[in-house]
Short mmCIF file of C-alpha atoms in Angstrom, two decimals:
data_model
loop_
_atom_site.label_atom_id
_atom_site.label_comp_id
_atom_site.label_asym_id
_atom_site.label_seq_id
_atom_site.Cartn_x
_atom_site.Cartn_y
_atom_site.Cartn_z
CA MET A 1 47.37 -53.01 23.74
CA PRO A 2 49.34 -49.99 25.17
CA LYS A 3 47.80 -47.85 27.85
CA THR A 4 47.07 -44.16 26.59
CA ILE A 5 48.68 -41.17 28.86
CA MET A 6 47.76 -37.48 28.09
CA ILE A 7 50.27 -35.21 29.06
CA VAL A 8 49.22 -31.29 29.16
CA ASP A 9 51.74 -28.85 29.60
CA ASP A 10 52.73 -25.38 27.92
CA SER A 11 56.54 -26.60 28.25
CA ALA A 12 57.29 -28.18 25.34
CA SER A 13 60.36 -29.60 26.87
CA THR A 14 58.40 -31.36 29.74
CA ARG A 15 55.85 -32.77 27.61
CA GLN A 16 59.04 -34.44 25.29
CA LEU A 17 60.73 -35.39 28.70
CA ALA A 18 57.51 -37.22 30.15
CA GLY A 19 57.03 -38.53 26.51
CA ILE A 20 60.55 -40.20 26.37
CA VAL A 21 60.13 -41.62 29.98
CA LEU A 22 56.63 -43.18 29.36
CA GLY A 23 57.10 -43.89 25.80
CA ALA A 24 60.34 -46.04 26.86
CA ALA A 25 57.88 -47.71 29.21
CA GLY A 26 55.63 -48.99 26.36
CA TYR A 27 52.95 -46.10 27.13
CA GLU A 28 51.17 -44.24 24.00
CA LEU A 29 51.35 -40.51 24.79
CA ILE A 30 48.75 -37.62 23.77
CA GLU A 31 50.44 -34.38 24.13
CA ALA A 32 48.70 -30.78 24.73
CA CYS A 33 49.93 -27.70 25.16
CA ASP A 34 47.15 -26.12 27.57
CA GLY A 35 43.38 -26.90 28.61
CA ASN A 36 42.03 -25.93 25.43
CA ASP A 37 43.96 -27.95 23.34
CA ALA A 38 43.52 -30.86 25.58
CA LEU A 39 39.74 -30.88 25.53
CA SER A 40 39.57 -30.82 21.77
CA LYS A 41 42.20 -33.86 21.76
CA LEU A 42 40.16 -35.57 24.41
CA ASN A 43 37.07 -35.71 22.29
CA GLY A 44 35.90 -39.08 22.23
CA ARG A 45 39.20 -40.70 22.70
CA LYS A 46 39.92 -43.17 25.55
CA VAL A 47 42.57 -42.02 28.00
CA ASN A 48 43.94 -44.31 30.72
CA LEU A 49 45.47 -41.14 32.61
CA ILE A 50 45.74 -37.43 32.38
CA ILE A 51 49.00 -35.59 33.65
CA SER A 52 48.42 -31.80 33.46
CA ASP A 53 50.50 -28.79 34.74
CA VAL A 54 48.63 -26.12 36.58
CA ASN A 55 49.88 -22.54 35.26
CA MET A 56 49.18 -22.74 31.40
CA PRO A 57 48.06 -19.99 29.14
CA ASN A 58 44.52 -20.04 27.46
CA MET A 59 43.21 -22.50 30.08
CA ASP A 60 44.81 -23.24 33.32
CA GLY A 61 45.13 -26.82 34.75
CA ILE A 62 42.63 -26.42 37.35
CA THR A 63 39.81 -25.12 34.82
CA PHE A 64 40.80 -28.10 32.67
CA VAL A 65 40.25 -30.66 35.02
CA GLN A 66 36.85 -29.08 36.22
CA ALA A 67 35.85 -29.36 32.42
CA VAL A 68 36.95 -32.77 32.14
CA ARG A 69 34.74 -33.72 35.09
CA ASN A 70 31.85 -32.34 32.98
CA LEU A 71 32.51 -34.60 30.23
CA PRO A 72 30.41 -37.87 30.74
CA GLU A 73 33.26 -40.02 29.15
CA HIS A 74 36.14 -38.55 31.20
CA LYS A 75 34.18 -37.87 34.52
CA PHE A 76 36.10 -40.41 36.33
CA ALA A 77 39.28 -40.09 34.42
CA PRO A 78 42.20 -40.33 36.79
CA ILE A 79 44.16 -37.00 36.73
CA ILE A 80 47.39 -36.25 38.46
CA MET A 81 48.93 -32.93 38.40
CA LEU A 82 52.46 -32.24 37.38
CA THR A 83 53.54 -28.52 38.55
CA THR A 84 55.90 -26.07 39.80
CA GLY A 85 53.19 -24.61 42.02
CA LEU A 86 53.25 -24.56 45.78
CA LEU A 87 50.32 -22.56 46.54
CA LYS A 88 47.97 -24.35 48.72
CA SER A 89 44.85 -22.73 47.68
CA THR A 90 45.46 -24.02 44.07
CA ARG A 91 46.04 -27.61 45.65
CA GLU A 92 42.94 -27.51 47.39
CA GLN A 93 40.92 -26.63 44.40
CA ALA A 94 42.55 -29.52 42.86
CA ARG A 95 42.06 -31.79 45.54
CA ALA A 96 38.21 -30.57 45.28
CA ALA A 97 38.14 -31.13 41.34
CA GLY A 98 38.86 -34.82 42.22
CA VAL A 99 42.49 -35.06 41.31
CA LYS A 100 44.43 -38.17 42.45
CA ALA A 101 47.84 -36.64 43.09
CA TRP A 102 49.84 -33.70 43.27
CA MET A 103 53.61 -33.86 41.95
CA VAL A 104 56.04 -31.04 42.41
CA LYS A 105 58.37 -30.71 39.41
CA PRO A 106 61.27 -31.76 38.60
CA PHE A 107 60.04 -35.24 38.63
CA GLY A 108 62.10 -38.44 39.11
CA LYS A 109 61.81 -41.01 36.68
CA PRO A 110 61.07 -43.61 38.89
CA GLN A 111 58.18 -41.61 40.66
CA LEU A 112 56.48 -40.52 37.39
CA LEU A 113 56.31 -44.45 36.22
CA ASP A 114 55.18 -45.43 39.57
CA MET A 115 52.36 -42.54 39.55
CA VAL A 116 51.25 -43.83 36.06
CA ALA A 117 51.44 -47.57 37.10
CA ARG A 118 49.31 -46.72 40.18
CA PHE A 119 46.69 -44.56 38.61
CA ALA A 120 46.33 -45.46 34.95
CA LEU A 121 43.12 -47.16 33.94
CA PRO A 122 43.27 -50.77 32.90
CA MET B 1 59.41 26.41 52.77
CA SER B 2 62.54 24.56 54.17
CA GLN B 3 64.21 25.68 57.48
CA ALA B 4 67.18 27.44 55.78
CA GLU B 5 64.46 29.40 53.54
CA MET B 6 62.51 30.06 56.94
CA THR B 7 65.62 31.55 58.61
CA MET B 8 66.90 33.49 56.00
CA ARG B 9 63.42 35.17 55.46
CA ALA B 10 63.13 36.02 59.06
CA ASP B 11 66.78 37.52 59.13
CA ALA B 12 65.94 39.57 55.93
CA ASP B 13 62.74 41.06 57.66
CA ALA B 14 64.89 42.10 60.54
CA TRP B 15 67.32 43.78 58.14
CA LEU B 16 64.23 45.47 56.57
CA TRP B 17 63.05 47.13 59.79
CA MET B 18 66.46 47.85 61.30
CA SER B 19 68.09 49.34 58.35
CA PRO B 20 65.65 52.58 57.87
CA LEU B 21 65.92 52.99 61.43
CA ALA B 22 69.91 53.06 61.81
CA SER B 23 69.98 54.95 58.49
CA GLY B 24 67.04 57.60 59.92
CA GLY B 25 69.27 57.88 63.19
CA ALA B 26 72.41 58.70 61.52
CA GLY B 27 70.62 61.14 58.82
CA VAL B 28 68.92 63.06 61.84
CA ALA B 29 72.09 63.43 63.75
CA ALA B 30 74.35 64.60 60.78
CA LEU B 31 71.25 67.02 59.86
CA LEU B 32 71.35 68.31 63.41
CA GLY B 33 74.91 68.90 63.04
CA VAL B 34 74.92 70.98 60.03
CA SER B 35 72.13 73.21 61.10
CA LEU B 36 74.35 73.70 64.15
CA LEU B 37 77.13 74.33 61.80
CA GLY B 38 74.94 76.81 59.97
CA GLY B 39 74.18 78.45 63.11
CA ALA B 40 78.09 78.88 64.08
CA GLY B 41 77.84 82.56 64.67
CA LEU B 42 76.35 81.87 67.95
CA GLY B 43 79.72 81.33 69.61
CA GLY B 44 82.58 78.78 69.88
CA THR B 45 80.69 76.64 72.29
CA GLY B 46 78.21 75.93 69.96
CA VAL B 47 80.74 75.30 67.28
CA GLN B 48 82.11 72.48 69.51
CA PHE B 49 78.84 71.24 70.06
CA ALA B 50 77.91 71.17 66.31
CA PHE B 51 81.32 69.40 65.80
CA ALA B 52 80.36 66.71 68.54
CA VAL B 53 76.94 66.33 67.03
CA ALA B 54 78.55 65.84 63.63
CA ALA B 55 81.13 63.15 64.92
CA PHE B 56 78.52 61.34 66.88
CA ALA B 57 76.11 61.40 63.66
CA ALA B 58 79.41 59.99 61.58
CA LEU B 59 80.08 57.17 64.21
CA CYS B 60 76.34 56.25 64.14
CA ALA B 61 76.65 56.38 60.35
CA TRP B 62 79.85 54.19 60.38
CA GLY B 63 78.31 51.83 62.95
CA SER B 64 75.28 51.39 60.72
CA ALA B 65 77.23 50.99 57.83
CA TYR B 66 79.28 48.27 59.79
CA ARG B 67 76.21 46.44 60.62
CA GLN B 68 74.67 46.81 57.34
CA ARG B 69 77.73 45.15 55.86
CA ALA B 70 77.80 42.27 58.26
CA ALA B 71 74.01 41.57 57.57
CA LEU B 72 74.69 41.61 53.67
CA THR B 73 77.43 39.41 54.11
CA GLN B 74 75.35 37.00 55.89
CA LEU B 75 72.48 37.52 53.39
CA VAL B 76 74.79 36.86 50.69
CA ARG B 77 76.18 33.32 52.54
CA GLN B 78 72.53 32.73 53.00
CA ALA B 79 71.48 33.17 49.62
CA GLU B 80 74.41 31.29 48.34
CA ASP B 81 73.26 28.46 50.22
CA LEU B 82 69.92 28.62 49.28
CA LEU B 83 71.11 28.84 45.76
CA GLY B 84 73.00 25.47 46.33
CA GLN B 85 70.18 23.97 47.91
CA ALA B 86 67.87 24.71 45.05
CA GLN B 87 70.51 23.66 42.65
CA GLN B 88 70.60 20.23 44.28
CA ALA B 89 66.98 19.86 44.57
CA LEU B 90 66.90 20.71 40.68
CA ARG B 91 69.48 18.07 40.08
CA GLN B 92 67.54 15.39 42.11
CA GLN B 93 64.30 16.65 40.42
CA SER B 94 66.35 16.06 36.94
CA GLY B 95 67.56 12.81 38.36
CA ILE B 96 64.29 11.37 39.09
CA ALA B 97 62.97 12.42 35.80
CA GLY B 98 66.16 10.77 34.06
CA LEU B 99 65.47 7.76 36.24
CA GLU B 100 61.86 7.79 35.20
CA GLN B 101 62.92 8.32 31.41
CA ILE B 102 65.45 5.24 31.92
CA CYS B 103 62.73 3.11 33.31
CA ASP B 104 60.11 4.21 30.76
CA LYS B 105 62.77 3.31 27.78
CA ALA B 106 64.65 0.26 29.59
CA ALA B 107 61.80 -1.52 31.31
CA PRO B 108 60.19 -2.66 27.72
CA ILE B 109 63.75 -3.62 26.60
CA TRP B 110 64.35 -5.73 29.76
CA VAL B 111 61.16 -7.48 29.11
CA LYS B 112 62.00 -8.26 25.60
CA GLN B 113 65.57 -9.44 26.32
CA ILE B 114 64.05 -11.44 29.26
CA GLU B 115 61.29 -13.05 26.89
CA THR B 116 64.33 -13.68 24.18
CA ALA B 117 66.46 -15.50 26.58
CA ARG B 118 63.37 -17.73 27.72
CA SER B 119 61.97 -18.53 24.67
CA GLN B 120 65.60 -19.43 23.52
CA THR B 121 66.02 -21.65 26.37
CA GLU B 122 62.94 -23.29 25.79
CA GLU B 123 63.51 -23.91 22.13
CA GLY B 124 67.23 -25.13 22.76
CA ILE B 125 65.87 -27.38 25.56
CA THR B 126 63.06 -28.71 23.52
CA GLU B 127 65.40 -29.25 20.64
CA VAL B 128 67.84 -30.95 22.75
CA ALA B 129 65.28 -33.22 24.57
CA ALA B 130 63.92 -34.36 20.94
CA ARG B 131 67.49 -34.89 19.84
CA PHE B 132 68.02 -37.19 22.58
CA GLY B 133 64.83 -38.73 22.39
CA ALA B 134 65.62 -40.02 19.04
CA ILE B 135 68.96 -41.50 19.92
CA VAL B 136 67.23 -43.38 22.66
CA GLU B 137 64.72 -44.70 20.28
CA ARG B 138 67.52 -45.32 17.55
CA LEU B 139 69.57 -47.33 20.46
CA HIS B 140 66.48 -49.29 21.26
CA ALA B 141 65.63 -50.03 17.85
CA SER B 142 69.24 -51.14 17.15
CA ALA B 143 69.53 -53.20 20.44
CA ALA B 144 66.26 -55.24 19.63
CA ALA B 145 67.75 -55.75 15.98
CA SER B 146 70.84 -56.94 17.21
CA GLN B 147 68.99 -59.04 19.72
CA GLN B 148 66.68 -60.46 16.95
CA ALA B 149 69.81 -61.16 14.70
CA ALA B 150 71.67 -63.00 17.26
CA GLY B 151 68.68 -64.83 18.56
CA ASP B 152 69.76 -64.79 22.02
CA GLY B 153 66.70 -63.15 23.89
CA ASP B 154 63.40 -64.48 24.77
CA GLY B 155 61.18 -65.66 21.96
CA ALA B 156 63.92 -65.75 19.48
CA GLU B 157 62.02 -66.66 16.39
CA GLY B 158 63.60 -67.84 12.76
CA GLY B 159 66.15 -65.89 11.13
CA CYS B 160 68.38 -65.39 14.03
CA VAL B 161 72.07 -66.86 13.77
CA VAL B 162 71.87 -69.29 16.74
CA ALA B 163 68.10 -70.55 15.63
CA VAL B 164 69.53 -71.23 11.97
CA LEU B 165 72.47 -72.90 13.44
CA SER B 166 70.37 -75.21 15.76
CA ARG B 167 67.77 -76.18 12.97
CA SER B 168 70.70 -76.84 10.45
CA GLU B 169 72.29 -78.87 13.11
CA ALA B 170 69.17 -80.72 13.26
CA ASP B 171 68.83 -81.21 9.59
CA LEU B 172 72.25 -82.44 9.22
CA VAL B 173 72.40 -84.92 11.99
CA ALA B 174 68.94 -86.17 10.40
CA VAL B 175 70.56 -86.80 7.11
CA ASN B 176 73.66 -88.40 8.61
CA ARG B 177 71.22 -90.49 10.72
CA SER B 178 69.21 -91.47 7.47
CA MET B 179 72.56 -92.64 5.68
CA ASP B 180 73.51 -94.63 8.71
CA ALA B 181 70.03 -96.21 8.63
CA ALA B 182 70.31 -96.83 4.84
CA ARG B 183 73.74 -98.57 5.68
CA HIS B 184 72.07 -101.02 8.30
CA GLU B 185 69.42 -101.47 6.07
CA ARG B 186 71.87 -102.75 3.18
CA ALA B 187 73.80 -104.99 5.96
CA ALA B 188 70.59 -106.68 6.94
CA MET B 189 69.90 -107.47 3.13
CA VAL B 190 73.61 -108.77 2.41
CA GLN B 191 72.95 -110.78 5.44
CA ASP B 192 69.88 -112.45 3.85
CA VAL B 193 71.94 -112.88 0.85
CA HIS B 194 74.40 -114.80 2.58
CA LYS B 195 71.77 -117.30 3.85
CA LEU B 196 70.96 -118.00 -0.02
CA ILE B 197 74.28 -119.29 -0.10
CA ALA B 198 73.20 -121.97 2.30
CA TYR B 199 70.16 -122.61 0.16
CA THR B 200 72.35 -123.09 -2.78
CA SER B 201 74.36 -125.68 -1.12
CA ASP B 202 71.19 -127.43 -0.41
CA LEU B 203 70.20 -127.29 -4.12
CA LYS B 204 73.70 -128.00 -5.08
CA LYS B 205 73.48 -131.44 -2.89
CA MET B 206 69.81 -132.02 -4.08
CA ALA B 207 71.26 -131.90 -7.87
CA THR B 208 73.87 -134.48 -6.98
CA ASP B 209 71.13 -136.39 -5.41
CA VAL B 210 69.24 -136.20 -8.85
CA GLU B 211 72.29 -136.92 -10.73
CA GLU B 212 72.81 -140.05 -8.39
CA ILE B 213 69.13 -141.51 -8.73
CA ALA B 214 69.22 -140.73 -12.42
CA SER B 215 72.58 -142.80 -12.55
CA GLN B 216 71.04 -145.97 -10.48
CA THR B 217 67.70 -145.48 -12.64
CA ASN B 218 70.05 -145.90 -15.53
CA LEU B 219 71.56 -148.99 -14.02
CA LEU B 220 68.11 -150.52 -13.21
CA ALA B 221 66.73 -149.78 -16.96
CA LEU B 222 70.02 -151.49 -18.34
CA ASN B 223 69.47 -154.35 -15.98
CA ALA B 224 65.76 -154.48 -16.91
CA ALA B 225 66.95 -154.51 -20.62
CA ILE B 226 69.26 -157.40 -20.02
CA GLU B 227 66.33 -159.17 -18.51
CA ALA B 228 64.07 -158.45 -21.21
CA ALA B 229 66.32 -159.64 -23.80
CA ARG B 230 66.74 -162.84 -21.90
CA ALA B 231 63.04 -163.29 -21.87
CA GLY B 232 62.95 -163.14 -25.49
CA GLU B 233 59.76 -162.34 -27.51
CA THR B 234 57.74 -161.93 -24.33
CA GLY B 235 60.03 -159.44 -22.91
CA ARG B 236 60.21 -157.31 -26.01
CA GLY B 237 57.57 -154.71 -24.58
CA PHE B 238 59.41 -154.58 -21.28
CA ALA B 239 62.76 -154.08 -23.25
CA VAL B 240 60.93 -150.93 -24.75
CA VAL B 241 59.78 -149.57 -21.15
CA ALA B 242 63.57 -150.39 -19.67
CA ASP B 243 64.87 -148.22 -22.76
CA GLU B 244 62.60 -145.33 -22.29
CA VAL B 245 63.46 -145.52 -18.49
CA ARG B 246 67.27 -145.57 -19.33
CA LYS B 247 66.43 -142.32 -21.59
CA LEU B 248 64.49 -140.56 -18.74
CA SER B 249 67.43 -141.42 -16.38
CA THR B 250 70.07 -139.88 -18.79
CA LEU B 251 67.70 -137.08 -19.03
CA SER B 252 67.43 -136.64 -15.20
CA SER B 253 71.26 -136.98 -15.04
CA GLU B 254 71.85 -134.03 -17.30
CA THR B 255 69.39 -131.92 -15.74
CA GLY B 256 71.15 -132.71 -12.63
CA LYS B 257 74.30 -131.83 -14.06
CA LYS B 258 72.64 -128.57 -15.21
CA MET B 259 71.12 -127.82 -11.92
CA ALA B 260 74.40 -128.30 -10.32
CA GLU B 261 75.99 -125.84 -12.79
CA LYS B 262 73.53 -123.32 -12.47
CA VAL B 263 73.56 -123.46 -8.64
CA ASN B 264 77.37 -123.14 -9.00
CA VAL B 265 76.76 -119.83 -11.15
CA ILE B 266 74.01 -118.65 -8.52
CA ASN B 267 76.63 -119.11 -5.90
CA LYS B 268 79.29 -117.38 -7.49
CA ALA B 269 77.09 -114.59 -8.31
CA ILE B 270 75.74 -114.57 -4.63
CA THR B 271 79.35 -114.38 -3.46
CA GLY B 272 80.37 -111.82 -5.71
CA VAL B 273 77.40 -109.67 -4.50
CA ILE B 274 78.08 -110.31 -0.85
CA GLY B 275 81.59 -109.29 -1.67
CA ALA B 276 80.56 -106.38 -2.92
CA ALA B 277 78.07 -105.44 -0.68
CA GLU B 278 80.46 -105.84 2.25
CA LYS B 279 82.85 -103.74 0.65
CA PHE B 280 80.28 -101.03 -0.02
CA SER B 281 79.16 -101.30 3.62
CA GLU B 282 82.46 -100.84 4.94
CA GLU B 283 82.97 -97.76 2.58
CA ASP B 284 79.54 -96.49 3.76
CA ALA B 285 80.18 -96.61 7.19
CA ARG B 286 83.52 -95.00 6.91
CA SER B 287 81.75 -92.11 4.62
CA VAL B 288 79.02 -91.73 7.48
CA ALA B 289 81.49 -91.65 10.18
CA GLU B 290 83.47 -88.93 8.07
CA SER B 291 80.39 -86.85 7.35
CA GLU B 292 79.24 -87.15 10.93
CA GLN B 293 82.85 -85.75 11.97
CA THR B 294 82.62 -82.93 9.10
CA ILE B 295 79.25 -82.01 10.43
CA HIS B 296 80.42 -81.67 13.85
CA ARG B 297 83.47 -79.88 12.96
CA VAL B 298 81.32 -77.33 10.66
CA LEU B 299 78.91 -77.00 13.28
CA GLY B 300 81.22 -75.98 15.98
CA ASN B 301 82.80 -73.51 13.87
CA PHE B 302 79.57 -71.96 13.19
CA LYS B 303 78.84 -72.30 16.74
CA GLU B 304 81.89 -70.39 17.84
CA VAL B 305 81.16 -67.71 15.21
CA ALA B 306 77.53 -67.58 16.42
CA SER B 307 78.40 -67.77 20.05
CA GLY B 308 80.95 -64.75 19.39
CA LEU B 309 78.23 -62.93 17.56
CA SER B 310 75.77 -63.57 20.23
CA GLU B 311 78.01 -62.29 22.85
CA SER B 312 79.04 -59.25 21.09
CA SER B 313 75.21 -58.58 20.49
CA GLY B 314 74.54 -59.17 24.00
CA ILE B 315 77.27 -56.55 25.01
CA LEU B 316 75.87 -54.14 22.31
CA ARG B 317 72.42 -54.57 23.88
CA ARG B 318 73.29 -54.25 27.41
CA GLU B 319 75.48 -51.25 26.75
CA SER B 320 72.67 -49.79 24.16
CA GLU B 321 70.08 -50.28 27.13
CA GLY B 322 72.73 -48.40 29.53
CA ILE B 323 73.36 -45.65 27.29
CA ARG B 324 69.42 -45.40 26.92
CA GLU B 325 68.88 -45.45 30.57
CA GLU B 326 71.71 -42.94 31.00
CA ILE B 327 70.11 -40.46 28.49
CA SER B 328 66.80 -41.02 29.77
CA ASP B 329 68.15 -40.02 33.31
CA THR B 330 69.88 -37.06 32.07
CA LEU B 331 66.83 -35.64 30.35
CA VAL B 332 65.09 -35.65 33.24
CA TYR B 333 67.41 -32.99 34.66
CA LEU B 334 66.38 -30.76 31.77
CA GLN B 335 63.40 -29.93 33.82
CA PHE B 336 65.36 -26.91 35.06
CA GLN B 337 64.34 -25.16 32.36
CA ASP B 338 60.57 -25.29 33.06
CA ARG B 339 61.54 -23.39 36.48
CA VAL B 340 63.61 -21.08 35.02
CA SER B 341 61.03 -20.27 32.23
CA GLN B 342 58.47 -19.80 35.12
CA ILE B 343 60.81 -17.59 37.06
CA LEU B 344 61.97 -15.40 34.10
CA ALA B 345 58.29 -15.04 32.92
CA HIS B 346 57.32 -13.82 36.33
CA VAL B 347 60.06 -11.38 36.27
CA ARG B 348 59.09 -10.18 32.77
CA ASP B 349 55.48 -9.70 33.84
CA ASN B 350 56.68 -7.82 36.82
CA LEU B 351 58.78 -5.46 34.68
CA ASP B 352 55.85 -4.95 32.30
CA GLY B 353 53.89 -4.19 35.54
CA LEU B 354 56.38 -1.54 36.62
CA HIS B 355 56.58 0.04 33.47
CA ALA B 356 53.01 0.61 33.42
CA HIS B 357 52.98 1.84 36.72
CA LEU B 358 55.62 4.32 36.15
CA ARG B 359 54.24 5.69 33.23
CA GLN B 360 50.59 6.21 35.45
CA TYR B 361 52.87 7.93 38.03
CA SER B 362 54.67 10.40 35.47
CA ALA B 363 51.14 11.24 33.79
CA GLU B 364 49.70 11.86 37.12
CA ARG B 365 52.77 14.11 38.11
CA SER B 366 52.42 15.93 34.54
CA ASN B 367 48.73 16.89 35.65
CA GLY B 368 50.12 18.36 38.72
CA GLY B 369 49.38 15.58 41.02
CA THR B 370 51.71 14.25 43.82
CA PRO B 371 51.08 10.37 43.25
CA ALA B 372 52.44 7.98 46.19
CA ILE B 373 54.20 4.94 45.57
CA ASP B 374 53.34 2.09 48.07
CA ALA B 375 56.68 0.15 47.53
CA ASN B 376 55.39 -2.70 50.11
CA ALA B 377 51.82 -3.20 48.36
CA TRP B 378 54.04 -3.48 45.18
CA LEU B 379 56.27 -6.20 46.72
CA ASN B 380 53.36 -8.25 48.28
CA GLU B 381 51.60 -8.17 45.11
CA MET B 382 54.47 -9.38 43.04
CA ALA B 383 54.95 -12.34 45.84
CA LEU B 384 51.70 -13.43 45.09
CA GLY B 385 52.30 -14.43 41.90
CA TYR B 386 55.51 -16.82 42.90
CA THR B 387 54.85 -20.37 42.05
CA THR B 388 58.20 -21.88 42.85
CA ALA B 389 60.03 -22.13 46.27
CA GLU B 390 63.20 -20.47 45.24
CA GLN B 391 61.24 -17.38 44.09
CA ARG B 392 60.00 -17.18 47.45
CA ARG B 393 63.28 -17.74 49.10
CA ASN B 394 64.88 -14.85 46.90
CA HIS B 395 62.11 -12.57 48.04
CA ARG B 396 62.45 -13.19 51.61
CA ASP B 397 66.40 -13.39 51.88
CA ASP B 398 67.55 -9.63 51.54
CA LYS B 399 71.15 -10.73 51.03
CA VAL B 400 72.78 -9.78 47.81
CA GLY B 401 72.96 -12.51 45.31
CA ALA B 402 70.39 -15.31 44.87
CA THR B 403 70.06 -18.18 47.37
CA PRO B 404 71.35 -21.20 46.77
CA VAL B 405 68.90 -24.07 45.18
CA GLU B 406 68.26 -26.72 47.44
CA LYS B 407 69.04 -29.94 45.87
CA GLN B 408 65.84 -32.11 45.61
CA ASP B 409 66.39 -35.68 45.50
CA ALA B 410 62.64 -37.11 45.62
CA THR B 411 59.88 -35.78 43.86
CA GLU B 412 57.40 -34.05 46.23
CA ILE B 413 54.05 -35.86 45.92
CA THR B 414 50.94 -35.20 47.69
CA PHE B 415 48.18 -37.97 47.32
CA PHE B 416 44.64 -36.68 47.63
#
């Protein structure tokens, strides 16, 4: 059974690119355009890994991660931030919220696959 | 009040208090001269004095008029300067107001233009990515189908050319072997029939023996009959027995002959069967050999075609995979759009903010206020919103033109 990866990004092209790379590697993908959308799509579904942007409308990435940590079924879901953001303060917030890694865009294909393979739940 | 205005005001003040003094002096001198002339009856010395006073008064009046003219010229020059400065200030005021108007009208347009460019890029890149994604999927599907059809990959199941060929070869070889086995069985049967010829020889000899015994018995019966006749009446009974024995020997002889005839017939039949069987066996052997050769030739041809198909399928698969990888790698470079979009969105928001700021500034000025603009505070606030390294570099670097983007070979990753 293929592993399910959730990608949360307001940039449709980024979602598609990640989808193409991960889809070709045999992963199943759930796409969400912001934190609110992601939370509604997470509802009851099992995901092996969440990849989220930081700067998004409606609900930003940090708020989303904090909200995920409050969901009993996703409390320990591995999360990676994929962003153009460089702010140390935001990075610290992400670390405090239990994010596994912080990737700065643009991502390299091997690096993304390596991160997914490393952190996706079995 | 400007320095020029203050200087001019001071000069004007000096003129105002000097002018009556000069005019007053000349007037008094002239009045005195005329009064003296009016009293000319006093004598010639008095007239001379009056003329001298009048001349002095005229000189004073001329000097005063000269100074007045010089002061007026200077005043006019100063007034012209002041007017020029006032006009320049007016032009500046008018320029600032025009600039405000331009910003007020143009900023929202710039915001819209930037947003249009940003959204068009986003849509375009999204569409391009989707199309390329579809191409990647189709390439993957066709490579997989080709691989399955050629059956040269791992886990090739039924339906592929190579698998069908392999199965057909096994089936045909089995048929050939079965035919060969049947031929060998028939040959064994012929051998068995061959053995019957030996039995028929024995039978033929046994029939001859029977005939011989019958002949001997007949001879014995004849002798017995002769001896019975010689015995007379007493040998009559024996003569009957001898006669019956002779009849039996005759029958035995005939049976022996018939047996020999039948054995001959059987022998001929067996020989015929063996001959025919041997002939068929040779033909079968030739037929099996020919069919084997034909099977190998046909399978060889098929193998050649299948090998070509498999090879081209392999090339197609490898090429498809290569193209898929290339497209996939190329697509990763489209991520520039996300950064561009964020930079443009930031510029758009800044312009929006600037527009609102200018409106507030104009409103305060219209109400008679003198609002101050803290450009550094504005710039610092603008810098707070930067999310990319290039935005920060552009902000720091005051050279004209954008700072070149540094090539990023590896994704920056921080593990927590």
